[in-house]
XYZ file of C-alpha atoms in Angstrom:
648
model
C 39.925 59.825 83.090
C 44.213 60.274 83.560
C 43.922 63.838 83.238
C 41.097 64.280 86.476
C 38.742 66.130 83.690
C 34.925 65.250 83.815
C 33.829 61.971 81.873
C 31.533 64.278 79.750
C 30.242 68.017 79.338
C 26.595 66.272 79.250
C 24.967 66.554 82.633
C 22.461 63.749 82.125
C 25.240 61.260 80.905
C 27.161 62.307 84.336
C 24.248 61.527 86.158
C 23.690 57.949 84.690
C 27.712 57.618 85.092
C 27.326 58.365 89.006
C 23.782 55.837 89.130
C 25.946 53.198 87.219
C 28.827 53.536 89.365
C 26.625 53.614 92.923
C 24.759 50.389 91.703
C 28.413 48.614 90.563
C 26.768 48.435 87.239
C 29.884 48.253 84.655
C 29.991 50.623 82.184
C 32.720 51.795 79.235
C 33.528 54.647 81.764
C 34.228 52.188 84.700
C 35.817 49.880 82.051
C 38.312 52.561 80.946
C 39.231 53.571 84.134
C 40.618 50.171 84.750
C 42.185 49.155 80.751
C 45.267 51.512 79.839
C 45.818 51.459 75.904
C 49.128 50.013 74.939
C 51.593 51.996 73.860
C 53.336 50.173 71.465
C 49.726 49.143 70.270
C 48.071 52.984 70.195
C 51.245 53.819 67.927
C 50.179 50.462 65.431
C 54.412 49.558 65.637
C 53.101 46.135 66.679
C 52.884 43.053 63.844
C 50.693 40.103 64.563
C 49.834 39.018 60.694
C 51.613 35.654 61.492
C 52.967 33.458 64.264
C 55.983 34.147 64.326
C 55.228 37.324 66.252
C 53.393 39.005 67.279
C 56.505 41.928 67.024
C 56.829 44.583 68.805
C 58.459 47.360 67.680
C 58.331 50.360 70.069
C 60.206 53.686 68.883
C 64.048 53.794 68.358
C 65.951 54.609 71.719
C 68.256 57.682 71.460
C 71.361 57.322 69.704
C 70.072 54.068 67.524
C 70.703 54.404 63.935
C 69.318 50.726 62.560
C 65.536 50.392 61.915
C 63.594 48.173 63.692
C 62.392 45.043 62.027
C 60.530 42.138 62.533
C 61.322 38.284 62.708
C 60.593 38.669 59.025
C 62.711 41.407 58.078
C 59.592 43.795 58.038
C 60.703 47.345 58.877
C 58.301 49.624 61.187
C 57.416 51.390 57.820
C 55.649 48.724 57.073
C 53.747 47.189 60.033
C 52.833 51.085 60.260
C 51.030 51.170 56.769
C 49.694 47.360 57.111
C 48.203 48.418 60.287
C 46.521 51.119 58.729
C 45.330 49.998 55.490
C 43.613 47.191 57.668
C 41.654 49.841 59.658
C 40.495 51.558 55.939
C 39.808 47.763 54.455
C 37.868 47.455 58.207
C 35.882 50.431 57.851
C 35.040 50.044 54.178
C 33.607 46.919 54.650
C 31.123 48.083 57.295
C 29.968 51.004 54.903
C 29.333 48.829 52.281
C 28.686 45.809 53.556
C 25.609 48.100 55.019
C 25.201 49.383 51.696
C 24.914 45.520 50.076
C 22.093 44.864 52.865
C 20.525 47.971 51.787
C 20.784 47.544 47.848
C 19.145 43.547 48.087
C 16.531 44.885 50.443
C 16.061 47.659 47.627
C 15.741 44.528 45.382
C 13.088 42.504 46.760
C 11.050 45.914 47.121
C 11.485 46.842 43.431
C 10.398 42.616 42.999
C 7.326 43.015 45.147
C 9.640 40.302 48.087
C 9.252 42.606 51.057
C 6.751 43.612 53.564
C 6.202 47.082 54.202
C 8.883 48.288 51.815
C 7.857 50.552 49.250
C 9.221 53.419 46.928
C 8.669 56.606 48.537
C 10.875 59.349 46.207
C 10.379 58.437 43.007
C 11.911 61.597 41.684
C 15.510 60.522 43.394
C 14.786 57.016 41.567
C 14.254 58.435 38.079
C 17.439 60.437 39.063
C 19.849 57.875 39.970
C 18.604 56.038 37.800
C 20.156 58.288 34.954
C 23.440 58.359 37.163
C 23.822 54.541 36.428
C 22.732 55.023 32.388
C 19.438 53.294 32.861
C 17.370 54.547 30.257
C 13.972 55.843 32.119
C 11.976 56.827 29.126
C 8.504 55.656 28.870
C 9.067 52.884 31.574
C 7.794 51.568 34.169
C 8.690 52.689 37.953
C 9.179 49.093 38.540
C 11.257 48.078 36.121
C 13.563 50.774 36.550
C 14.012 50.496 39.959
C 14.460 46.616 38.993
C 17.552 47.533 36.427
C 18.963 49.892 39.230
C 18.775 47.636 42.132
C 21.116 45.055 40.093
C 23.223 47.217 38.252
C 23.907 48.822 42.123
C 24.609 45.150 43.069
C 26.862 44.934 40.042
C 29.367 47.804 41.938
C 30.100 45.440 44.346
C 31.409 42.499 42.430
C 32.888 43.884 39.335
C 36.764 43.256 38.459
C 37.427 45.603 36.196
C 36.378 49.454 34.369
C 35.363 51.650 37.314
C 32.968 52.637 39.727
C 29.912 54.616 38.365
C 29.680 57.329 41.255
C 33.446 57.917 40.893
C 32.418 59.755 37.622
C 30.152 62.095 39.978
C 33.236 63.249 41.422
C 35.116 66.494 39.758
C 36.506 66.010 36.635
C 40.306 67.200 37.581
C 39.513 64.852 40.522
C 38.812 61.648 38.085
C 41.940 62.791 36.359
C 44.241 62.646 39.940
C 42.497 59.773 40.872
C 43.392 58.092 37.402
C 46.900 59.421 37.565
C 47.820 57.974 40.818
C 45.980 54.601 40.390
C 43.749 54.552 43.144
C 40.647 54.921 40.915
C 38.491 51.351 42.169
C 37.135 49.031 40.183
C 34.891 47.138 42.465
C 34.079 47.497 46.266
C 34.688 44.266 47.171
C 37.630 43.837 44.791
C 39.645 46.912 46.716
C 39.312 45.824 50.204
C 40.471 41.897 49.562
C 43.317 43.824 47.854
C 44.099 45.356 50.980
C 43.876 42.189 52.368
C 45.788 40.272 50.149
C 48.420 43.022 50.278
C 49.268 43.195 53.532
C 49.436 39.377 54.241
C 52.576 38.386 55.416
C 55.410 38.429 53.046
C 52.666 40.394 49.981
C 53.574 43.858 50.167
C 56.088 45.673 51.729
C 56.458 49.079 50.127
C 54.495 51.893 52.406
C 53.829 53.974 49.721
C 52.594 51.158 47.480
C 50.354 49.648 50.899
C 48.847 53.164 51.070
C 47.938 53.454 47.264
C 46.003 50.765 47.719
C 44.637 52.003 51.125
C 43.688 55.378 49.467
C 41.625 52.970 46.681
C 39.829 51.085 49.127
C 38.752 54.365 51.208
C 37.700 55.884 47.457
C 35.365 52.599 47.227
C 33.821 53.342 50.678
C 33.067 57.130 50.084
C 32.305 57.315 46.331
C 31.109 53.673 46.102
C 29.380 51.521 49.290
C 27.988 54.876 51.597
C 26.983 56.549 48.698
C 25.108 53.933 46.903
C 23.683 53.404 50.738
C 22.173 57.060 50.974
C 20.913 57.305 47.924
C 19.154 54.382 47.826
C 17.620 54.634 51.179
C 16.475 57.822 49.805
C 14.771 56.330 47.719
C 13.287 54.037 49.733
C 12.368 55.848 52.934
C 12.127 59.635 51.760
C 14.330 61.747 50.715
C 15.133 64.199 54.125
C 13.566 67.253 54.430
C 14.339 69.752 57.720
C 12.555 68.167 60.662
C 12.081 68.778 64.399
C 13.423 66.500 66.392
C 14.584 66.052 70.409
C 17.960 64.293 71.563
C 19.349 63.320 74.874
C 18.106 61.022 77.759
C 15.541 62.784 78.976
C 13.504 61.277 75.886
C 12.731 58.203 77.565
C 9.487 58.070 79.434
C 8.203 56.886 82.458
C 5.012 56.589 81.792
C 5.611 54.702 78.041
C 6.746 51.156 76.479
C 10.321 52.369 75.980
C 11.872 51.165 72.620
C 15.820 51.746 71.849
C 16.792 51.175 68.296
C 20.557 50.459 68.008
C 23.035 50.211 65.372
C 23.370 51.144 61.801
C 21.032 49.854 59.164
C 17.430 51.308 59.202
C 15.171 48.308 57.714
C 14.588 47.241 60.192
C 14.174 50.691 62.427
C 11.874 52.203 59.470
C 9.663 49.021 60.048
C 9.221 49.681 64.008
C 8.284 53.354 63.125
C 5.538 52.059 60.928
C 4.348 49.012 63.068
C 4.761 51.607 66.277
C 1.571 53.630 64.591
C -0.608 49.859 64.000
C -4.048 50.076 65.918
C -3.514 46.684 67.384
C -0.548 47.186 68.372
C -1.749 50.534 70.935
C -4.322 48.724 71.920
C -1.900 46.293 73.815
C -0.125 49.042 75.180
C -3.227 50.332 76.550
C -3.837 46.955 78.106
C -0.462 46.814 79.997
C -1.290 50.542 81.493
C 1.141 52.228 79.227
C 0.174 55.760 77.720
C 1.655 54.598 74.587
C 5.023 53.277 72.684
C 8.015 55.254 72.462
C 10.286 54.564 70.076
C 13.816 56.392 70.451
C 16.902 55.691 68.583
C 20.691 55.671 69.203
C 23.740 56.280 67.515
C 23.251 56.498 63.230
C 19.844 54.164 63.725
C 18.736 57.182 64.995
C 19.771 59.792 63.030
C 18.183 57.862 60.176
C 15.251 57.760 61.578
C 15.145 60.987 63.505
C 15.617 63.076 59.827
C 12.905 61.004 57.900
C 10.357 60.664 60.879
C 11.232 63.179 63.588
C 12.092 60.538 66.521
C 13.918 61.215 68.956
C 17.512 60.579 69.794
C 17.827 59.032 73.156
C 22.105 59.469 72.455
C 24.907 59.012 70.846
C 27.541 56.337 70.966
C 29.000 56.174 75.055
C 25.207 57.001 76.102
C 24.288 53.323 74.952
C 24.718 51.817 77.740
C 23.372 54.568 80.137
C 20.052 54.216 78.065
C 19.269 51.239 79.834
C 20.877 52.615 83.527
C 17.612 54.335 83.628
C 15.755 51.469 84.057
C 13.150 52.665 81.638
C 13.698 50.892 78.704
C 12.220 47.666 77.489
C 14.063 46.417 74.815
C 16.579 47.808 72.795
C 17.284 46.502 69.487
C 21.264 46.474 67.566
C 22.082 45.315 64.099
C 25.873 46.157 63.364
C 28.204 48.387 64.089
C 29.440 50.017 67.538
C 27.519 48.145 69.838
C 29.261 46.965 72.553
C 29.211 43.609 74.083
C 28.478 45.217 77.530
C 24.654 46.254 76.786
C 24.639 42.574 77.758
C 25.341 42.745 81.109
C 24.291 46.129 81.900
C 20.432 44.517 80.423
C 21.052 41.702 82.855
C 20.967 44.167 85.951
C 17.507 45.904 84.879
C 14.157 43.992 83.195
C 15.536 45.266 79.755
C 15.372 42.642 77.005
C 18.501 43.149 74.371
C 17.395 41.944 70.945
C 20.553 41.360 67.945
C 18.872 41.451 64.436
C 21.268 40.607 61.994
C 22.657 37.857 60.615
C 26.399 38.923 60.991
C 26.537 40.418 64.236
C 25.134 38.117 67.834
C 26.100 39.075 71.147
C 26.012 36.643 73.678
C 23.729 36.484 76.335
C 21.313 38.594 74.012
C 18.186 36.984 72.589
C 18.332 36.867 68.578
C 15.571 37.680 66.704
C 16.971 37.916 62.370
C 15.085 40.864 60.213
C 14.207 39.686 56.812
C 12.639 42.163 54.758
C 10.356 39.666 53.227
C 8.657 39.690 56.580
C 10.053 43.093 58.337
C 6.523 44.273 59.286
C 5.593 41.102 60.734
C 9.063 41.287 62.425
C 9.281 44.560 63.602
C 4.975 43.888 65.553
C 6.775 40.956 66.827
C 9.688 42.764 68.451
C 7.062 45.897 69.626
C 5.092 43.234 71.022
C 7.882 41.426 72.936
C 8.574 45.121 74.223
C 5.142 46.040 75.633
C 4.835 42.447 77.435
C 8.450 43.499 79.350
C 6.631 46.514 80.438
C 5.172 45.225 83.658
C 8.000 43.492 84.672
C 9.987 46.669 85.490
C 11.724 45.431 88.655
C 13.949 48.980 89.414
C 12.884 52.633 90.106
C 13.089 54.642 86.884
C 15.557 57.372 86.683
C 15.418 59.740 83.721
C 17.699 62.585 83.409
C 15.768 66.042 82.845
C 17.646 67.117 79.980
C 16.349 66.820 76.104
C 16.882 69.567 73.488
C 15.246 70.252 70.395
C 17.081 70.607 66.740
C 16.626 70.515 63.179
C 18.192 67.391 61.079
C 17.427 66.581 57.873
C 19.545 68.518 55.601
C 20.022 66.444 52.327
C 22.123 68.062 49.355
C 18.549 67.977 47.565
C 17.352 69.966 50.719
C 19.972 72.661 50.786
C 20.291 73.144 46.945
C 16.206 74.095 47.431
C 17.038 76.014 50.690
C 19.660 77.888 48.881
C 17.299 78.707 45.373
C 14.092 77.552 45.575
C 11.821 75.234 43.556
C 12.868 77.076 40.236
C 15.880 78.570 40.823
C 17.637 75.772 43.032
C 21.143 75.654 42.977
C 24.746 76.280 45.104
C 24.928 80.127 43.816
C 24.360 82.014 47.068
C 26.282 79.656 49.304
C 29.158 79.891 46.822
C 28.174 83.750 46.464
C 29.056 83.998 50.391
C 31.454 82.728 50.854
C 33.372 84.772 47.660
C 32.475 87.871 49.226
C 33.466 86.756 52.783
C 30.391 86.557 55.027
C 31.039 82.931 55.006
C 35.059 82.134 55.253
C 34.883 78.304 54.523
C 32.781 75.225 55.007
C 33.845 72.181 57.202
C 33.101 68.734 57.642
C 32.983 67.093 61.592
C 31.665 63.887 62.174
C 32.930 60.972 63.395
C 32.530 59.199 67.317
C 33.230 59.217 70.512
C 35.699 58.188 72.027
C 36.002 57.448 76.133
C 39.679 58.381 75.806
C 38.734 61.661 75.878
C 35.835 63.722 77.282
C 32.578 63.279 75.646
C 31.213 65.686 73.509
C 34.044 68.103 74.751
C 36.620 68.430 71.662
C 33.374 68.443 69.185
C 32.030 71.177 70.430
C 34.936 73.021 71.554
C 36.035 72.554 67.704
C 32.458 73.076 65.631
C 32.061 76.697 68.045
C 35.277 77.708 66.968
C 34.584 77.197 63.648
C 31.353 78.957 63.330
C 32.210 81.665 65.570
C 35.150 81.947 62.645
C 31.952 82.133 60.068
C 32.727 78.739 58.941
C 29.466 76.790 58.113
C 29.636 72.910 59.141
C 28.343 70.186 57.654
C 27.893 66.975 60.286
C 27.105 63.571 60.719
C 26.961 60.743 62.929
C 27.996 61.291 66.555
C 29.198 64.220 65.890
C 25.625 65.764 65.196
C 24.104 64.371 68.320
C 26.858 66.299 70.350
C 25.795 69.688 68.487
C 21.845 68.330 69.025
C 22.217 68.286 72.606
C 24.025 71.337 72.851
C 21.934 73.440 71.195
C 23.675 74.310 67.976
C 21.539 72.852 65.711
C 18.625 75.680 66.042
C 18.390 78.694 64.121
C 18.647 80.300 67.135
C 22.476 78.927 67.412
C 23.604 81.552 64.736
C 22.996 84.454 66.822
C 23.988 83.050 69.849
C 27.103 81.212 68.491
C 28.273 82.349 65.358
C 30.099 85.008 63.832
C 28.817 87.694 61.982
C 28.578 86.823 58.449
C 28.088 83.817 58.798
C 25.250 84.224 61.420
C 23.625 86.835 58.421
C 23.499 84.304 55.887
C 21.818 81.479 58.185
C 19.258 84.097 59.012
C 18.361 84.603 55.879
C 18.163 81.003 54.613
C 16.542 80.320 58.156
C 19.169 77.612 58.989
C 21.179 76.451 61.888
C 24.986 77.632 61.567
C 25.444 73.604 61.680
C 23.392 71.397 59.473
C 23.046 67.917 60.169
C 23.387 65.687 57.590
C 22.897 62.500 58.825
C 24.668 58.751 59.719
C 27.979 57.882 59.066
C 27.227 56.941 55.608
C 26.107 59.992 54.698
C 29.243 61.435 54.910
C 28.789 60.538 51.021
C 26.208 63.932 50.874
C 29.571 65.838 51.890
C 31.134 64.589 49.096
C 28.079 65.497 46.837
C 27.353 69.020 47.980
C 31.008 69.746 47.631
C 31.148 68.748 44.234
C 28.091 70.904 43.818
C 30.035 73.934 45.021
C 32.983 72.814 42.417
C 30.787 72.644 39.545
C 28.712 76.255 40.319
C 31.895 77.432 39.648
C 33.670 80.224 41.219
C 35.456 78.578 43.943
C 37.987 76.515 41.679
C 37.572 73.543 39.035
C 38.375 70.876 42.195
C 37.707 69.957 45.287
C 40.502 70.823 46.894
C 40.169 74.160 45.417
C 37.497 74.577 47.762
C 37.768 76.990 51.250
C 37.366 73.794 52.601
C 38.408 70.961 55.710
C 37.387 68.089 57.655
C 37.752 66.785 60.936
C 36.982 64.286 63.655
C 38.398 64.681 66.871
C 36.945 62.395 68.890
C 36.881 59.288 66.384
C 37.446 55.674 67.533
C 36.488 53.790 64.943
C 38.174 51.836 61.755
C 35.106 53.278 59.820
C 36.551 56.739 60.761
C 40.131 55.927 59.452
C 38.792 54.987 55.753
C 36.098 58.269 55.847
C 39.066 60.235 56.927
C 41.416 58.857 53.635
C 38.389 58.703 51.664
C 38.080 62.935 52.288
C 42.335 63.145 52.012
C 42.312 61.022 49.147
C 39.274 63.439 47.292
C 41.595 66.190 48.227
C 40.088 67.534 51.296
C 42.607 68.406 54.435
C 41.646 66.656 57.609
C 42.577 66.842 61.185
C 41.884 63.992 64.027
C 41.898 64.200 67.263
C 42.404 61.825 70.535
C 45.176 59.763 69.058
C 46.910 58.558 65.586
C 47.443 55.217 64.577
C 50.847 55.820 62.467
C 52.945 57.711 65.371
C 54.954 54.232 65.604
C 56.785 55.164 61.941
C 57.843 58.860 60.766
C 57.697 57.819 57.171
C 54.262 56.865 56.721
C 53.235 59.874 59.096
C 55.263 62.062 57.041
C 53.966 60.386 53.672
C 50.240 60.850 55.469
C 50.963 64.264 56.765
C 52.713 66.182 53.650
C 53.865 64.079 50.627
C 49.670 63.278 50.557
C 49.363 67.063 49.202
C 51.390 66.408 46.334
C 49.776 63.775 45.447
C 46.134 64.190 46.211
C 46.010 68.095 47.511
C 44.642 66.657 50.282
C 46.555 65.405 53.462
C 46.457 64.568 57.053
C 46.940 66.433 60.101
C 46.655 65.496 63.861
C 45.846 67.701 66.992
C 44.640 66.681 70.246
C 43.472 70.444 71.279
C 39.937 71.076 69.068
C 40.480 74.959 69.085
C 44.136 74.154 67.611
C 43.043 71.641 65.164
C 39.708 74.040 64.538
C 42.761 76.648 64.036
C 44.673 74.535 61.455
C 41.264 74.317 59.470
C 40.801 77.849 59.685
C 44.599 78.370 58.594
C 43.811 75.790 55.459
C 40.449 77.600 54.784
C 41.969 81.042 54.334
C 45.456 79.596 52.230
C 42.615 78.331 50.010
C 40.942 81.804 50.172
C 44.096 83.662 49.082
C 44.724 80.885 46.177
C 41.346 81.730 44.876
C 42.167 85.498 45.009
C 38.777 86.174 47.279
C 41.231 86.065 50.587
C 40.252 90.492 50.484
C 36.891 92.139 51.594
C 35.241 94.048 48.803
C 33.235 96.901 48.575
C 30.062 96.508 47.899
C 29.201 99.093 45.019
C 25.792 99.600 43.203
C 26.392 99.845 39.701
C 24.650 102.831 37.656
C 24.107 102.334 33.822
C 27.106 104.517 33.317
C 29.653 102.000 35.697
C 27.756 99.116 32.862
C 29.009 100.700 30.194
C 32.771 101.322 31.307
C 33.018 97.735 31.614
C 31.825 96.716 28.401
């Protein structure tokens, strides 16, 4: 790294850096060492939507007055906002492009088409199945889940009327949302408008690119991740607290080592079940293996690791260090930030790399497509392949000591019956709390990481700022395997880490002081238990009423950029971290930054420091505080009969 700091604050990832860079094995560390971002291109002030470019249009030099423009006339304004309405339209797409896989996969189970696939919560079904006015009343599991599974596809293609989770939302929020435009239609319909949009020569009004933007990010949140969650949920089990382990130190010598990859968990819920098939140990036994283990990475795992309690061998730079160890068999990716280099990094060991889906190949990686009409069939196939590789294990193993337990598995259905009970479940106490000030605020981190900075650093550094400040946070993602392997998510990590209040209240409950909620597309259970809080009452009739903010400070992905506008734009303030992709034009940064609160109450912020940024949260927590008139301590006063009376 530029700045001479330590790659990462994780000892075993620093130990598989130094093995990788010994054996000349090339690694995103080693690769970033060598590629320097460009700095026209980190600032998005560069246009390549046609051939006449691309143009480059680095900041004004002292003293100029003229804007920069393009061949076309296009001002930096709006290559800026093009730029970044492609990275929301980007990032949608993967949310809910994962979420289409997920709802025809839902399909064929509710048809009786897959293999292995089966509703597990039928509860959530009869639930959501309400949220989408299906009519549930003396009918058939089945057939219900049938109706849902293709009025859910419906979402995706529809032109016109709205989107049925938006109406889950607030209903001042529907109201902004309506106000301002930006309320979608379909999924699919709001990201080709981005793309249509910001063609060359379509759209050249920033404000007007952004609307559209803000629409598209709306689709992802309150549309593709959330119909993903719940109907995995459905699907695979609602989450319930589990104990799981996380970091390298998972892997085993003495086991057929299996790394699921990527994003989508079909195919990862499939190798858990096939993992547990009699014939399957007895082939392990044959090849002198104690048994399989099956250990996930990046949101694969968190899926897995919250329904099942398997462990998280890392999060998104430890990929390719998972298979420096020489331990692993196979690892398996679908989509989503995998990088090319597991290729060659598989070449150096006996590890085979297996792509499963039908959008995403990687060459030199063997290709082996899930179906869900045959996924358990698949999924022995893949085990199988795995526990053959065993004996061919031409390199000493080298497995890092360090694993850590934690707790995942926090659903909003979990922590409304953490919070109340069977009978009495509900957002009361946490909303309680935090009015009388033992909890100050609730925040949001997720997001990657990013080699740009140090890894795992700025989320920690951030998320123990915040709960030593009493702020409870929510996480997902990469984000949550940081806190796993530090510790933090343990109920233990409230008295060690947290302030006072809020350290009282998690004892209580008997949770950690940071819940983890999940993959990146269950961000959407934010959303959810925040419009919980809303509607308890007490703490405001919106959302960004609410004591309140989100970050991710060590994000690198275009799936970041449209969770981060799809919090802004549901009024929620959020800081980033590392770097911002609309430095190259102070319009759209100042549109972003501040005219965003007008508008939606929500706006950006960016800060490199994560005790600064965790400060500006803080800063927005308490303004919200003060607005809701609960900013002063109280005495607490037990009221005789007499006190009643006076205040009848």
């Amino acid at each position: 790294m530029a700045d001479g700091k330590e790659k990462s604050i994780d000892k075993a990832t620093l130990e598989l850096i130094d093995k990788a860079e010994r054996e000349g094995i090339s690694t995103v560390f080693s690769r970033a060492d060598v590629m320097r971002p460009c700095p026209i291109g980190v600032e998005e002030s560069c246009c390549k939507i046609c051939s006449m470019g691309p143009c480059r249009m680095p900041r004004s030099k002292k003293g100029e007055s003229s804007q920069r423009m393009g061949v076309c006339g296009a001002t930096v304004d709006t290559v800026v906002a093009r730029n970044f309405a492609r990275k929301v339209a980007a990032g949608s797409a993967a949310h809910s492009d994962h979420a289409r896989e997920v709802v025809m996969t839902f399909l064929k189970t509710a048809r009786g088409e897959s293999q292995g696939f089966s509703i597990k919560d039928e509860i959530k079904l009869l639930e959501v199945a309400l949220d989408f006015g299906i009519d549930i009343e003396k009918r058939d599991v089945k057939d219900i889940a049938i109706e849902l599974g293709e009025k859910a596809l419906n979402e995706f293609g529809k032109q016109s009327g709205e989107l049925i989770y938006a109406g889950k939302a607030p209903l001042r929020r529907q109201e902004i949302w309506r106000k301002l435009g930006v309320l979608p239609r379909g999924i699919d319909r709001e990201i080709v408008e981005v793309m249509h949009r910001t063609h060359m020569g379509v759209d050249q009004d920033y404000r007007h690119i952004l609307q559209q933007a803000a629409r598209a990010a709306i689709a992802d949140g309150w549309g593709g991740s959330m119909i993903s969650t719940e109907l995995q949920d459905i699907m695979f089990g609602t989450p319930v607290p589990v104990l799981g382990s996380i970091n390298l130190g998972v892997l085993k010598e003495d086991h057929v080592n299996v790394v699921v990859h990527g994003h989508e968990p079909l195919l990862p819920e499939m190798l858990v079940a096939a993992s547990h098939d009699p014939g399957i140990r007895e082939l392990t036994e044959k090849v002198g293996a104690k048994g399989v283990n099956l250990t996930g990475m990046c949101c694969s795992a968190n899926e897995i690791l919250m329904r099942h309690g398997i462990p998280c061998a890392g999060n998104f730079l430890q990929q390719e260090l998972a298979l420096v160890t020489g331990a692993v068999e196979l690892m398996t990716v679908d989509v989503q930030c995998q990088m090319q280099g597991l290729a060659s990094v598989a070449e150096c060991f006996h590890t085979r790399l297996i792509t499963t889906s039908d959008r995403a190949m990687i060459e030199g990686a063997e290709h082996i497509e899930f179906h869900p009409e045959q996924g358990l069939d698949i999924a022995k196939r893949i085990l199988t392949m795995a526990i053959e590789n065993y004996p061919k294990r031409r390199h000493a193993v080298y497995i890092p000591a360090e694993s850590q337990d934690m707790v995942a598995g926090f659903s909003h259905e979990t922590i409304t019956y953490l919070l109340g009970g069977l009978f009495r479940a509900s957002y009361r106490p946490l909303n309680d709390n935090i009015a009388n000030g033992r909890i100050r605020g609730v925040a949001g981190v997720v997001g990657c990481n990013n080699v740009r900075t140090q890894h795992d650093a700025a989320h920690l550094a951030m998320i123990k700022e915040l709960i030593r400040n009493d702020v409870l946070v929510l996480t997902t993602g990469c984000s949550a395997m940081a806190c796993g392997k530090a510790g933090l998510l343990t109920a233990e990590a409230a008295h060690l880490n947290a302030g006072g209040g809020l350290a009282e209240v998690c004892e209580a409950i008997g949770i950690p002081p940071v819940l983890h909620l999940g993959s990146c597309v269950d961000n959407s259970r934010i959303l959810i238990a925040a419009t919980a809080m809303v509607k308890e009452g007490g703490l405001g009739d919106d959302l960004s009423d609410l004591p309140a903010a989100g970050a991710a400070p060590e994000w690198m992905s275009e799936k970041a950029i449209s969770i981060g506008q799809y919090f802004v734009a549901s009024g929620i303030f959020t800081v980033f971290g590392t770097t911002w992709p609309t430095l190259g034009s102070e319009n759209v940064t100042e549109h972003l930054f501040h005219e965003y609160e007008d508008m939606y109450k929500g706006m950006w912020a960016f800060e490199q420091d994560p005790v600064k940024a965790a400060a500006l949260m803080i800063a927005h927590i308490d303004k919200k505080r003060k607005a809701l008139g609960i900013d002063k301590g109280r005495e607490r006063v037990l009221f005789d009969m007499a006190m009643r009376r006076a205040m009848e």
